[in-house]
PDB file of C-alpha atoms in Angstrom:
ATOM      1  CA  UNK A   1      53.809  61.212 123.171  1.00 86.00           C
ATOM      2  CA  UNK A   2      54.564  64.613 122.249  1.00 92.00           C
ATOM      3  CA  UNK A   3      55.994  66.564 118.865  1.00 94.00           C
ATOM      4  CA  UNK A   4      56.864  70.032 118.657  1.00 95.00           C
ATOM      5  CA  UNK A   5      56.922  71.987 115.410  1.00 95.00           C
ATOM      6  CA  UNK A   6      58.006  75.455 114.528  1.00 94.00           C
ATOM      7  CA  UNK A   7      57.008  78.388 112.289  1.00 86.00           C
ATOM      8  CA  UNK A   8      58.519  81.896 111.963  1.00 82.00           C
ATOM      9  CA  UNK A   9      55.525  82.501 114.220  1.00 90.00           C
ATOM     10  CA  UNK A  10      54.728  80.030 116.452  1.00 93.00           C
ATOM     11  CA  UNK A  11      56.883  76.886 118.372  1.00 96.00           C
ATOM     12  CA  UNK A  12      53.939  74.948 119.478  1.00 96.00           C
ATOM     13  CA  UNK A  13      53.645  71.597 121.452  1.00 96.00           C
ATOM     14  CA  UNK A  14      51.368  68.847 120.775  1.00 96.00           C
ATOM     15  CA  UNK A  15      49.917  65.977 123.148  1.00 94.00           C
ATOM     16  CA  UNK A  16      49.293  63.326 120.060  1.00 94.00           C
ATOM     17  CA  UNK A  17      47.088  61.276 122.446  1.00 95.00           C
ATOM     18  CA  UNK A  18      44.803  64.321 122.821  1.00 94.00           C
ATOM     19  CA  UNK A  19      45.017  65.666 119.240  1.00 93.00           C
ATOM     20  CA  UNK A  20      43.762  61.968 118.309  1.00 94.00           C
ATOM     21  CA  UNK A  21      41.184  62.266 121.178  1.00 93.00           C
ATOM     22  CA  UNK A  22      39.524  65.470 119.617  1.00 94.00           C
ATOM     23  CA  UNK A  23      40.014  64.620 116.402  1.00 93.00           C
ATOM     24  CA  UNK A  24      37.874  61.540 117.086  1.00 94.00           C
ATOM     25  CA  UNK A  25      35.472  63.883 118.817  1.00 94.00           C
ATOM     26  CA  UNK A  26      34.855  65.948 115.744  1.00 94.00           C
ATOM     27  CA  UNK A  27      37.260  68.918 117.624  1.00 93.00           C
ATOM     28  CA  UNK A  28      40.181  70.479 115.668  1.00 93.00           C
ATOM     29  CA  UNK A  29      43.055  69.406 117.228  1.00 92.00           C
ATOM     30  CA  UNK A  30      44.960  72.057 119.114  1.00 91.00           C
ATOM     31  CA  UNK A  31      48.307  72.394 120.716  1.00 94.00           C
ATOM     32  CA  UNK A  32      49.685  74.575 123.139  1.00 95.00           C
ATOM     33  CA  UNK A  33      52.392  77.527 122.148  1.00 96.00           C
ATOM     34  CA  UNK A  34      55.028  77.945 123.797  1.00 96.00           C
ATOM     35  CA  UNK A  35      57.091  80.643 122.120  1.00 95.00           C
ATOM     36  CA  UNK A  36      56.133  83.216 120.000  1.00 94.00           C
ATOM     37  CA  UNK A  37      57.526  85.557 117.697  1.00 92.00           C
ATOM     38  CA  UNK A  38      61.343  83.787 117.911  1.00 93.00           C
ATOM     39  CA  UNK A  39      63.136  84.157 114.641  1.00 90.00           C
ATOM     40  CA  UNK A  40      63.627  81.397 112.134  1.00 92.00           C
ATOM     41  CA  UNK A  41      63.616  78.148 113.921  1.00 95.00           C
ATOM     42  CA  UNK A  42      66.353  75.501 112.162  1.00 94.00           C
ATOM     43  CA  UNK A  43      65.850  73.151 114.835  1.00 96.00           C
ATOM     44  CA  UNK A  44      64.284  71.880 117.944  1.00 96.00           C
ATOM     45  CA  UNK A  45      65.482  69.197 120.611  1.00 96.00           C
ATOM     46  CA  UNK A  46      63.110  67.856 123.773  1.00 95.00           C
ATOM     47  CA  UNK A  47      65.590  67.178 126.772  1.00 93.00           C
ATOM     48  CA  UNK A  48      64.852  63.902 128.404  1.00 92.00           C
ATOM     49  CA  UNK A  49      62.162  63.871 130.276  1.00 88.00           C
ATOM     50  CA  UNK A  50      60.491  66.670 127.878  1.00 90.00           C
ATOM     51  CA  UNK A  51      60.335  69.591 130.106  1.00 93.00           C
ATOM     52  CA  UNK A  52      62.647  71.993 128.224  1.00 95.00           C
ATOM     53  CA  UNK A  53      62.469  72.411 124.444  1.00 96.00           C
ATOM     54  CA  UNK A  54      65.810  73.770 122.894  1.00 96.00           C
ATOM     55  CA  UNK A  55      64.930  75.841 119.580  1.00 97.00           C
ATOM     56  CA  UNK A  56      68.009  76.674 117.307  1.00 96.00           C
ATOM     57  CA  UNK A  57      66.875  80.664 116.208  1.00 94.00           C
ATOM     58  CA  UNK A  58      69.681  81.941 114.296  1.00 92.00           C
ATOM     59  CA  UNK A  59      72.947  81.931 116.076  1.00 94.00           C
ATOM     60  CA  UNK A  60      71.370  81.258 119.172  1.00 95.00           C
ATOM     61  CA  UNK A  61      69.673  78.480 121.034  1.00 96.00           C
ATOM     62  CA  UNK A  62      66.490  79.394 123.328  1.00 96.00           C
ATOM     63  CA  UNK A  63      65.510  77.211 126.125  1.00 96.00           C
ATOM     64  CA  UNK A  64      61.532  76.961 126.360  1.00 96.00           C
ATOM     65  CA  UNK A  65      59.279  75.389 128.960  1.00 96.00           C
ATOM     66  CA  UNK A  66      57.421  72.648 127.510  1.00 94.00           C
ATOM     67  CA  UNK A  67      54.313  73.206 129.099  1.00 93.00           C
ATOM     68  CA  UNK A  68      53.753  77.210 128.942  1.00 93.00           C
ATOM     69  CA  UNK A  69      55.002  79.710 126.766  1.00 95.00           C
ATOM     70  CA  UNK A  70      58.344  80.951 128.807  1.00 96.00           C
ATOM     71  CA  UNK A  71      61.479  81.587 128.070  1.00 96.00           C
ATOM     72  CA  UNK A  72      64.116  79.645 130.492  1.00 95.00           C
ATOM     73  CA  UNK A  73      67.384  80.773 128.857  1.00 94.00           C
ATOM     74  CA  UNK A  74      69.020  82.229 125.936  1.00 95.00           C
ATOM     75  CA  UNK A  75      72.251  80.393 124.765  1.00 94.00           C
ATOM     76  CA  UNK A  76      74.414  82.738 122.903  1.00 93.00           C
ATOM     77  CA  UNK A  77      78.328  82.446 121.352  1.00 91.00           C
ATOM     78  CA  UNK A  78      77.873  80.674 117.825  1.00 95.00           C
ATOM     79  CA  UNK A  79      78.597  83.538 115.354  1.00 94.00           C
ATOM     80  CA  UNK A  80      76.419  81.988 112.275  1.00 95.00           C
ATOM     81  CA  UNK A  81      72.790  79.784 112.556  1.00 95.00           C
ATOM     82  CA  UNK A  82      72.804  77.055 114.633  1.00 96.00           C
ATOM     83  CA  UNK A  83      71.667  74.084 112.600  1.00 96.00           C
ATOM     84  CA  UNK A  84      71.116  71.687 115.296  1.00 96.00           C
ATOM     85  CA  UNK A  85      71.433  71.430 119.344  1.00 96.00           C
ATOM     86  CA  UNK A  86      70.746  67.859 121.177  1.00 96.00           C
ATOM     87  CA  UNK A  87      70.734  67.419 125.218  1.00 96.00           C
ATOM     88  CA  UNK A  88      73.100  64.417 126.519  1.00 93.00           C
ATOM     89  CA  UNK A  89      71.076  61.625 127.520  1.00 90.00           C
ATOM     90  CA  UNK A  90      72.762  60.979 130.533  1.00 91.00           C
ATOM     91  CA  UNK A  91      73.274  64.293 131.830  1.00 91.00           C
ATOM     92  CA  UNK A  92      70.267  66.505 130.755  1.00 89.00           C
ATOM     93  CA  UNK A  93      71.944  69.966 131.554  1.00 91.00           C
ATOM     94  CA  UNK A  94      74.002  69.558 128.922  1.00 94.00           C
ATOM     95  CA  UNK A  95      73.828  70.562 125.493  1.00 96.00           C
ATOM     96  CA  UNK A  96      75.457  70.411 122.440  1.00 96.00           C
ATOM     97  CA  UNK A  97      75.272  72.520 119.816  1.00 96.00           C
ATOM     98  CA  UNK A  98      76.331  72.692 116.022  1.00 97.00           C
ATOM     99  CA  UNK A  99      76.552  75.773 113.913  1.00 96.00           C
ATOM    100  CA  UNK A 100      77.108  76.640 110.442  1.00 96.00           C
ATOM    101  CA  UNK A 101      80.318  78.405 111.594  1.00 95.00           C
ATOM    102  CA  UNK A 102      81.619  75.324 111.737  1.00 95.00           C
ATOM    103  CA  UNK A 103      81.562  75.096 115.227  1.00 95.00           C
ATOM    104  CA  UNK A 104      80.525  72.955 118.012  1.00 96.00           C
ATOM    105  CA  UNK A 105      79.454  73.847 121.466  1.00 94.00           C
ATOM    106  CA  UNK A 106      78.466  71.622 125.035  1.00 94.00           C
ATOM    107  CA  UNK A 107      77.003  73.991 127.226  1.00 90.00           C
ATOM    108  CA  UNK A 108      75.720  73.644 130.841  1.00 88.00           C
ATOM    109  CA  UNK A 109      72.526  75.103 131.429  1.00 77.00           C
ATOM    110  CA  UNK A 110      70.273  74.793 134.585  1.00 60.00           C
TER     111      UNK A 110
END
């Protein structure tokens, strides 16, 4: 199982099987950034499967690989912060996004 969390910093992923593992093993846990230096994060959404991280910075929504710090895409077009962006379950390229402009969006993304 994996969590993400997010700091005006850091949006870092973490394997809680391994955390626990090290823990156990007297090692401070440790989790793997993948995006740096971002904006403020509102929100963040795995895709199915996990291998794309959406994080809601601002009025936009970036795309992030799940296992290394890259940026896949930049969503742009909400003119306020985006407060909250989910993939559809049953098609993964597509998001949707909500923004404080009182706005939604479903976007395709590859």
């Amino acid at each position: 199982m994996t969590v993400c969390s997010a700091a005006e910093d850091y949006v870092i992923i973490w394997d809680i099987e391994r955390c626990h593992m090290q823990a156990l093993n007297g090692v401070l846990p440790r989790g793997i950034v993948i995006g740096t230096r971002l904006g403020h994060i509102q929100h963040l959404s795995f895709c199915p499967g996990d291998q794309v991280v959406a994080a809601c910075a601002d009025s936009k929504i970036i795309l992030l690989s799940s296992a290394q710090e890259e940026i896949l895409s930049v969503l742009e077009g909400h003119t306020s912060s985006v407060t909250a962006a989910e993939f559809c379950s049953w098609q993964p390229e597509i998001l949707v996004s909500v923004s404080e402009d009182r706005t939604f969006k479903v976007e395709y993304h590859c």
